[in-house]
mmCIF file of C-alpha atoms in Angstrom:
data_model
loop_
_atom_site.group_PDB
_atom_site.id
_atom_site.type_symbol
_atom_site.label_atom_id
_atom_site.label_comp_id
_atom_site.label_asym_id
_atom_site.label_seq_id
_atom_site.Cartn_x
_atom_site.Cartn_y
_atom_site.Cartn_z
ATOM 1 C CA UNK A 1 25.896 4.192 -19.902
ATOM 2 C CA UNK A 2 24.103 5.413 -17.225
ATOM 3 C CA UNK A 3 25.173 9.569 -17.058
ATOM 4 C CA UNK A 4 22.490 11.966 -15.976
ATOM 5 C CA UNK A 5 20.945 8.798 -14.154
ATOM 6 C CA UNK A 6 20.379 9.593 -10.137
ATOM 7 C CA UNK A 7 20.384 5.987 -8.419
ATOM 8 C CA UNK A 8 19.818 5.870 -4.751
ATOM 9 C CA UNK A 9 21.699 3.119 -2.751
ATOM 10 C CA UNK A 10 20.674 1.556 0.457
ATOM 11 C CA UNK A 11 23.278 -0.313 2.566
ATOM 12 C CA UNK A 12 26.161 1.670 0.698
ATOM 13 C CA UNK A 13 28.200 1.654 3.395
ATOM 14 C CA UNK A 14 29.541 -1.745 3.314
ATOM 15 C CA UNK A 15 29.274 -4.982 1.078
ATOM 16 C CA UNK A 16 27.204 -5.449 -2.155
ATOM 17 C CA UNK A 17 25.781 -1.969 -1.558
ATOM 18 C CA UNK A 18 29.070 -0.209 -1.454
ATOM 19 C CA UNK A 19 30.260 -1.954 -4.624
ATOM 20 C CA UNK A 20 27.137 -1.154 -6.426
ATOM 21 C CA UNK A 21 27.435 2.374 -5.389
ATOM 22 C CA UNK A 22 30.983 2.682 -6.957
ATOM 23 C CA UNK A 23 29.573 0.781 -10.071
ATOM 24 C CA UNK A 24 26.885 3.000 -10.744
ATOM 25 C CA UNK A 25 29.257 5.765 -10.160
ATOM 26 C CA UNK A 26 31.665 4.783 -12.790
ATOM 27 C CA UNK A 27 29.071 4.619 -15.756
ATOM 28 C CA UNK A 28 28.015 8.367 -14.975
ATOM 29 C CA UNK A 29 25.079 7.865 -12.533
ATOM 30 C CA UNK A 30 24.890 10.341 -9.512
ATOM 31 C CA UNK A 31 24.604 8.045 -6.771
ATOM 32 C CA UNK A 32 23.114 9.089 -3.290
ATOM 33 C CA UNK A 33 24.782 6.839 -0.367
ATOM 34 C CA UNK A 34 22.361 5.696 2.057
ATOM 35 C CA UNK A 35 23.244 4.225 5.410
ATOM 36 C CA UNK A 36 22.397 3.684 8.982
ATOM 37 C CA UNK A 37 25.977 3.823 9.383
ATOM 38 C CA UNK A 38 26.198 7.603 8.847
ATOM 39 C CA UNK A 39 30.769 7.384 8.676
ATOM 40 C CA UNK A 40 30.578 4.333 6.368
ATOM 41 C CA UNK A 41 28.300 6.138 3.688
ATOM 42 C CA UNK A 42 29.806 9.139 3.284
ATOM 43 C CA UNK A 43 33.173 7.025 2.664
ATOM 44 C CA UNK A 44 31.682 5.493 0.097
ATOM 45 C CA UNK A 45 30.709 9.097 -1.645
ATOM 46 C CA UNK A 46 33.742 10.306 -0.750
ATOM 47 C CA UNK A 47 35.472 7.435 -2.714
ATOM 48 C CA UNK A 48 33.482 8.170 -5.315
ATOM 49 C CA UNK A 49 33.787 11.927 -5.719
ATOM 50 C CA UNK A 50 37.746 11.134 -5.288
ATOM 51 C CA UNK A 51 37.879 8.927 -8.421
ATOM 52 C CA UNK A 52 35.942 11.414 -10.260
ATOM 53 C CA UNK A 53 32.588 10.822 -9.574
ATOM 54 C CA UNK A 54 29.414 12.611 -8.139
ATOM 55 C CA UNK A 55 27.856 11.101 -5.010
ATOM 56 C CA UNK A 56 26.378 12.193 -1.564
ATOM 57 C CA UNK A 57 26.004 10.267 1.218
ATOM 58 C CA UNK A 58 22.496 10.489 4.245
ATOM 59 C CA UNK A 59 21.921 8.304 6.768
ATOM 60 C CA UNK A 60 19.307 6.438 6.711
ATOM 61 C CA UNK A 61 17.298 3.527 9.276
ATOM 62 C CA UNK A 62 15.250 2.106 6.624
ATOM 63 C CA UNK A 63 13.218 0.360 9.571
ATOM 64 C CA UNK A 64 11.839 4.025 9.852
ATOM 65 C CA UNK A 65 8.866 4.473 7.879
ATOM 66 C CA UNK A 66 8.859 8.575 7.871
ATOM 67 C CA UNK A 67 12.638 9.112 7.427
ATOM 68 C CA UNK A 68 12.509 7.221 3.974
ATOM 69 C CA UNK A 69 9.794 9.406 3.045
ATOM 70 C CA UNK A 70 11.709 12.158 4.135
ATOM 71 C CA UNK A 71 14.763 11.586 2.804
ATOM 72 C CA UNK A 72 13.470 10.143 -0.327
ATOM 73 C CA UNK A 73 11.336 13.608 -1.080
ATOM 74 C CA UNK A 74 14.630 15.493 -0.579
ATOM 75 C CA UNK A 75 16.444 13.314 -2.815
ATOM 76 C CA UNK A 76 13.430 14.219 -5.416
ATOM 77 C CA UNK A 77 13.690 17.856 -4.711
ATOM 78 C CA UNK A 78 17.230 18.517 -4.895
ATOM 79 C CA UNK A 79 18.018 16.789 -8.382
ATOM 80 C CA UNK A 80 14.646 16.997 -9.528
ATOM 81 C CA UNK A 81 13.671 13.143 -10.044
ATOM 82 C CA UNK A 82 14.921 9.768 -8.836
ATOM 83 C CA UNK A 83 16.057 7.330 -12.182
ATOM 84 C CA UNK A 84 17.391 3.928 -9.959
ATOM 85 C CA UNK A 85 16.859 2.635 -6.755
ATOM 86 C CA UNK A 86 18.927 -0.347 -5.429
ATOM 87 C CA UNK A 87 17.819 -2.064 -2.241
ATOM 88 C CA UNK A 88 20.789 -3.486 -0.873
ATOM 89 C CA UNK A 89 20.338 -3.181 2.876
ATOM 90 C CA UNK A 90 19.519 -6.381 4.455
ATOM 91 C CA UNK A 91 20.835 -8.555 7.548
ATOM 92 C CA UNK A 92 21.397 -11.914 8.521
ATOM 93 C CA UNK A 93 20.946 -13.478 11.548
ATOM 94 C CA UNK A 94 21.477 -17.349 11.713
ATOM 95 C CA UNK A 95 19.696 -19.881 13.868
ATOM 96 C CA UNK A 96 17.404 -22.699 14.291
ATOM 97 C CA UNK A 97 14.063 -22.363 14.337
ATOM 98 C CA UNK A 98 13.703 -23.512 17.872
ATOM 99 C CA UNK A 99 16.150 -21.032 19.165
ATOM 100 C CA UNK A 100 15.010 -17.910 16.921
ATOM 101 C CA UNK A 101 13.147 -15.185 19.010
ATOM 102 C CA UNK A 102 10.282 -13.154 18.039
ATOM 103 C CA UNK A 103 13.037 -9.799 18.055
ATOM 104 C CA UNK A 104 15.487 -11.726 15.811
ATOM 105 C CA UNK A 105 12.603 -12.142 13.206
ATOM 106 C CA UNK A 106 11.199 -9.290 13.187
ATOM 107 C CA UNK A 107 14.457 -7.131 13.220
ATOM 108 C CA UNK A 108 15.011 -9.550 9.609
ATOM 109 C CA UNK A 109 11.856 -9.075 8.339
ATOM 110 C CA UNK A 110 11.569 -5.158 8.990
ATOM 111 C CA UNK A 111 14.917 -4.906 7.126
ATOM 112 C CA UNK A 112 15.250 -7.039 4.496
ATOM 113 C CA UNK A 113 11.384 -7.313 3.586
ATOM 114 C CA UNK A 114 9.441 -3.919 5.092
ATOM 115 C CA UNK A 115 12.193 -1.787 4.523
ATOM 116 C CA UNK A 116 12.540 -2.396 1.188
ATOM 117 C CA UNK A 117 9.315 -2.048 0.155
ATOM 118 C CA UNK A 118 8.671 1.830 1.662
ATOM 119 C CA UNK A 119 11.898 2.506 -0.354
ATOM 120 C CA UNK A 120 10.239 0.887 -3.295
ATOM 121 C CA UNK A 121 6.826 3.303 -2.307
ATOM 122 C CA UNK A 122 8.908 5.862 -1.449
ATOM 123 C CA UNK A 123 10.661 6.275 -5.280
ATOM 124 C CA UNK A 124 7.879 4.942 -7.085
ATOM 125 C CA UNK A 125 5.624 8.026 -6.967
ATOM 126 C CA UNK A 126 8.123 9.861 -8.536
ATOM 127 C CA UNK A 127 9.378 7.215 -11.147
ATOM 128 C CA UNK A 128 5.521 7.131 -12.138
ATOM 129 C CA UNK A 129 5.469 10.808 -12.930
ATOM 130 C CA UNK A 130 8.664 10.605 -15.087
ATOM 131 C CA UNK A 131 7.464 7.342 -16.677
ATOM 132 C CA UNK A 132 10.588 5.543 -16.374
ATOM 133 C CA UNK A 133 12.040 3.975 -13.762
ATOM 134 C CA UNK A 134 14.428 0.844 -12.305
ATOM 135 C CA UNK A 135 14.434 -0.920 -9.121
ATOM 136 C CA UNK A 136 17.056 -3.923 -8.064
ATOM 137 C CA UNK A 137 16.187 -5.524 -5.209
ATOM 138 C CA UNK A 138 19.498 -7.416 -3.425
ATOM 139 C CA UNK A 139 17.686 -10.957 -2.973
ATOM 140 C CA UNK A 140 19.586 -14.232 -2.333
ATOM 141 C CA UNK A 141 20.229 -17.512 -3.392
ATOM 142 C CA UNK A 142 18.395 -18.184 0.251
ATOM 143 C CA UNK A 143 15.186 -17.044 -1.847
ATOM 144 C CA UNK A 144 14.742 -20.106 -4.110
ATOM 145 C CA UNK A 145 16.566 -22.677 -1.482
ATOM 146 C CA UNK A 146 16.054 -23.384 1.979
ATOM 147 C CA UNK A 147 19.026 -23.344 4.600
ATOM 148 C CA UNK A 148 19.490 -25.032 7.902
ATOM 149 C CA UNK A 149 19.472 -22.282 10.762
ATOM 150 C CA UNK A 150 17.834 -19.473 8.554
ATOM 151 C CA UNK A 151 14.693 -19.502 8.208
ATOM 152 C CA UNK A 152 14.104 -15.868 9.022
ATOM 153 C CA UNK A 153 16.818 -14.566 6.250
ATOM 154 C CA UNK A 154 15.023 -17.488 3.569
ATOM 155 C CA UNK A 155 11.437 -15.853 4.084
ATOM 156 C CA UNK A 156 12.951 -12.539 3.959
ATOM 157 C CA UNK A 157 14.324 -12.618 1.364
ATOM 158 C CA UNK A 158 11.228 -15.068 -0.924
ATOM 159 C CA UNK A 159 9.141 -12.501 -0.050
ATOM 160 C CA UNK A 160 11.272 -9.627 -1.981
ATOM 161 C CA UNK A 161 11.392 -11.762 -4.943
ATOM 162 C CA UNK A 162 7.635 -11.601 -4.808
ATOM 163 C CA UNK A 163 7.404 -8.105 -3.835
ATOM 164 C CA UNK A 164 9.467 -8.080 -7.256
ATOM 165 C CA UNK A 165 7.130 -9.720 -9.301
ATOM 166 C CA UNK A 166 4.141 -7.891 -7.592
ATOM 167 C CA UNK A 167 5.985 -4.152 -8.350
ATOM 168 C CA UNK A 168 6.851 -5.235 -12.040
ATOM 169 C CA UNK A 169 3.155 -6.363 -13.059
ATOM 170 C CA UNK A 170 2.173 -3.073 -11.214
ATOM 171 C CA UNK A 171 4.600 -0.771 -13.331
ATOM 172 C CA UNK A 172 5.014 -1.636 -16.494
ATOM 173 C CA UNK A 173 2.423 0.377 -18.119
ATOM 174 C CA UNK A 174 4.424 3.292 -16.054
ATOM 175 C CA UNK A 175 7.827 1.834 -18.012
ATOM 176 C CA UNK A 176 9.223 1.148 -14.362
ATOM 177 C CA UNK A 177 11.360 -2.201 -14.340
ATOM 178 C CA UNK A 178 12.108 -3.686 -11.261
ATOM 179 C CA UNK A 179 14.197 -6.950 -10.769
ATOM 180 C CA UNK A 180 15.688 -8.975 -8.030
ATOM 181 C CA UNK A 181 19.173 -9.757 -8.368
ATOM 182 C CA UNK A 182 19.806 -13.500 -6.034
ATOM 183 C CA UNK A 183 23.578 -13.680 -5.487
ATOM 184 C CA UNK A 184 25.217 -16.900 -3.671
ATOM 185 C CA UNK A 185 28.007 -15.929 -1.499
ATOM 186 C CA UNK A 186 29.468 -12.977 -1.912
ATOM 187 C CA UNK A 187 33.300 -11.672 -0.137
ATOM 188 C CA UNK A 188 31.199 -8.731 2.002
ATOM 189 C CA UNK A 189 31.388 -8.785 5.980
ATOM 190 C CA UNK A 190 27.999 -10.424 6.130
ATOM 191 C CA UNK A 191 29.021 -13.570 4.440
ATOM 192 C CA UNK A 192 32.415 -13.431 6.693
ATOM 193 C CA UNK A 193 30.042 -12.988 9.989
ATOM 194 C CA UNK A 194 27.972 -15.813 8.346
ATOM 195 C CA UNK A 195 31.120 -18.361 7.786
ATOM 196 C CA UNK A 196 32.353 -17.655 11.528
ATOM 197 C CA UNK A 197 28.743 -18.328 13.024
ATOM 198 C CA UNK A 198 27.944 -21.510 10.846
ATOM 199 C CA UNK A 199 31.814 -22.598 10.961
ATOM 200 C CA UNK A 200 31.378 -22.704 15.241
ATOM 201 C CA UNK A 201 28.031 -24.579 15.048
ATOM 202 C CA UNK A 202 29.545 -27.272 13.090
ATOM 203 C CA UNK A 203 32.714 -27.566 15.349
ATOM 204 C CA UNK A 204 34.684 -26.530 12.708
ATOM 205 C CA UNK A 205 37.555 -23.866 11.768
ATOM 206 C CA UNK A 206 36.706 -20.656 9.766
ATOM 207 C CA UNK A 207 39.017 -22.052 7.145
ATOM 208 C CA UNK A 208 37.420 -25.199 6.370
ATOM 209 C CA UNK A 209 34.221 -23.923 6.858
ATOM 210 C CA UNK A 210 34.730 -21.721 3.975
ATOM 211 C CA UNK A 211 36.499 -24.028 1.861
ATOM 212 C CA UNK A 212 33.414 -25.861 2.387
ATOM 213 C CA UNK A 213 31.187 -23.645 1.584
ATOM 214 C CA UNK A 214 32.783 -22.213 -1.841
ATOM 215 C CA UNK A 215 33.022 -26.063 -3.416
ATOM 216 C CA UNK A 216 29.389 -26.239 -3.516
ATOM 217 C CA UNK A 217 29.266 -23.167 -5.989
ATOM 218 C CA UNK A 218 30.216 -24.387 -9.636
ATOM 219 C CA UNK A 219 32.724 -21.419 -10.412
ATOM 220 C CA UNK A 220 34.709 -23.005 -7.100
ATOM 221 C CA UNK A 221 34.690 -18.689 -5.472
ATOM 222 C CA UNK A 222 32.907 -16.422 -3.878
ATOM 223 C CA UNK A 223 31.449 -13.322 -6.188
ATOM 224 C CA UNK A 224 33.348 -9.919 -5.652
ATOM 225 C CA UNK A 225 30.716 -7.283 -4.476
ATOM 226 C CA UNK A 226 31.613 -4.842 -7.633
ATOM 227 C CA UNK A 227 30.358 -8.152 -9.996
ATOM 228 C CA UNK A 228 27.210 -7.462 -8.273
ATOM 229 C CA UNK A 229 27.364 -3.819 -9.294
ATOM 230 C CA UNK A 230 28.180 -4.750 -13.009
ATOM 231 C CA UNK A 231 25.325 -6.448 -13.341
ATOM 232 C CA UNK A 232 22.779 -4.323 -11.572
ATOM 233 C CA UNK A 233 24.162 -1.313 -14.014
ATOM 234 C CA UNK A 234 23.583 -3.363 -16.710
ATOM 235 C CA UNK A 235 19.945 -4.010 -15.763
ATOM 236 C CA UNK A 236 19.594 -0.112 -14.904
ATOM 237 C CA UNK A 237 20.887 -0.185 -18.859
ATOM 238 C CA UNK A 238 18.958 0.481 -21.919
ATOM 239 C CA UNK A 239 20.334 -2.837 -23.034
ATOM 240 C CA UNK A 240 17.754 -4.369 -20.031
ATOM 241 C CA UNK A 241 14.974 -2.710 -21.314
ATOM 242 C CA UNK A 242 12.878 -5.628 -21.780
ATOM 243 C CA UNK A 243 13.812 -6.894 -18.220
ATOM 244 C CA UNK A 244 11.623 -6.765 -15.512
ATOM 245 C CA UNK A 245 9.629 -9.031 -13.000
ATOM 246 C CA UNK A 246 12.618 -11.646 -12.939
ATOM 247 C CA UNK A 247 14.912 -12.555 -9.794
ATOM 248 C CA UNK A 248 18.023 -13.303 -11.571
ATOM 249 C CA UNK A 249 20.517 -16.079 -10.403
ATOM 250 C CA UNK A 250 24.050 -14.194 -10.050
ATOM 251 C CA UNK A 251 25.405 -17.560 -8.046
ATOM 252 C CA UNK A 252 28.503 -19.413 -10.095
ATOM 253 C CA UNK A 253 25.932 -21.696 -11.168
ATOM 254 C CA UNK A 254 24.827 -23.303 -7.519
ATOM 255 C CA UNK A 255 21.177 -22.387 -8.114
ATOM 256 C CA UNK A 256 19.748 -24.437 -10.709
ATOM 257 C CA UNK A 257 16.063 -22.966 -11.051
#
């Protein structure tokens, strides 16, 4: 489905990017593993090249402007174009508005927000040469409804569904897609660091915290981060080829809009 495809992966060292990575790997793409965590990366490529597929890892801090460049040119001039990007880096750090600091929101915003918008730049000059091209941006649920005690991680991640929308009117006539993909919770070590931190601030266990949490999503469980993936390669499909500028619920029906 997607052989001969080169997709670049941020935050493919852990959670949704990590599954996605291993996704795209599976249907034939040649996936390059970026990471801040330099060890957790290059597992994931080594995974990959174990169960029979081609991937590389670099580290990456996508809150550095001149190493995306950098390492997205190289990307570019070793296999000779760039076919997928998936933003899948982000962070979340919970707490009231009151409390939040000026670091704490703009660590999230540089991240989830700035960050993925030089990757965006940083592919789409060479996606507009080939005149093709397909960008998922890892959004949230958090983007279409607010939350108690994240506020930072909601505006995040609104704005990349409007980055989205902004990048697909842009590209089209380039035949560049790019869609958001808004999942609810999902079983990465994120969501696990989220249920411990909300769980203590309402005085309650982990357990029933969680147990909480899940029966508000229709589907009654959390999404596995290689369902993510599935859907993501099918939007990097030719069967998606009249997708683009949407931010597409992937929530076991808790979002209604």
């Amino acid at each position: 489905m997607l052989s001969n495809q080169i997709a670049v992966v941020t935050g493919s060292a852990s959670g949704i990017g990590k599954g996605t990575s291993y996704v795209l790997a599976k249907y034939g793409a040649t996936v390059v593993c970026l990471d801040l965590n330099e060890k957790g990366a290059e597992e994931t490529a080594v995974t990959i090249r174990a169960a029979g597929g081609n991937a590389k890892s670099i580290a990456l801090d996508i809150t550095n402007s001149g190493r995306i460049f950098e390492v997205f040119d190289r990307i570019a001039a070793e296999y000779g174009r760039i076919d997928i990007v998936v933003n899948a880096a982000g962070i979340a750090l919970q707490s009231p508005v009151w409390e939040a600091t000026e670091a704490m929101w703009d660590k999230t915003f540089a991240i989830n927000i700035k960050g993925t918008y030089i990757c965006c730049k940083a592919a789409i000059k060479y996606m507009m040469e080939q005149r093709s091209g397909r960008i998922i941006n890892i959004s949230s649920r958090s983007a279409k409804l607010a939350e108690k005690n994240n506020a930072a991680y909601c505006s995040s991640k609104a704005a990349v569904n409007m980055l989205t929308q902004c990048l697909a009117l842009e590209l089209a006539q380039y035949g560049i897609l790019v869609n958001a993909v808004c999942p609810s919770l999902v079983n990465t070590e994120m969501i696990r660091d989220a249920i411990i931190n909300f769980s203590k601030q309402k005085g309650k266990t982990t357990e029933e915290f969680e147990r909480e949490w899940v029966a508000d999503i229709p589907l009654g469980r959390m999404a596995e981060p290689e369902e993510i993936g599935e859907f993501v390669a099918f939007l990097c499909s030719d069967k998606a080829r009249f997708i683009t500028g949407s931010a597409l619920n992937f929530d076991g029906g808790f979002t209604r809009i």
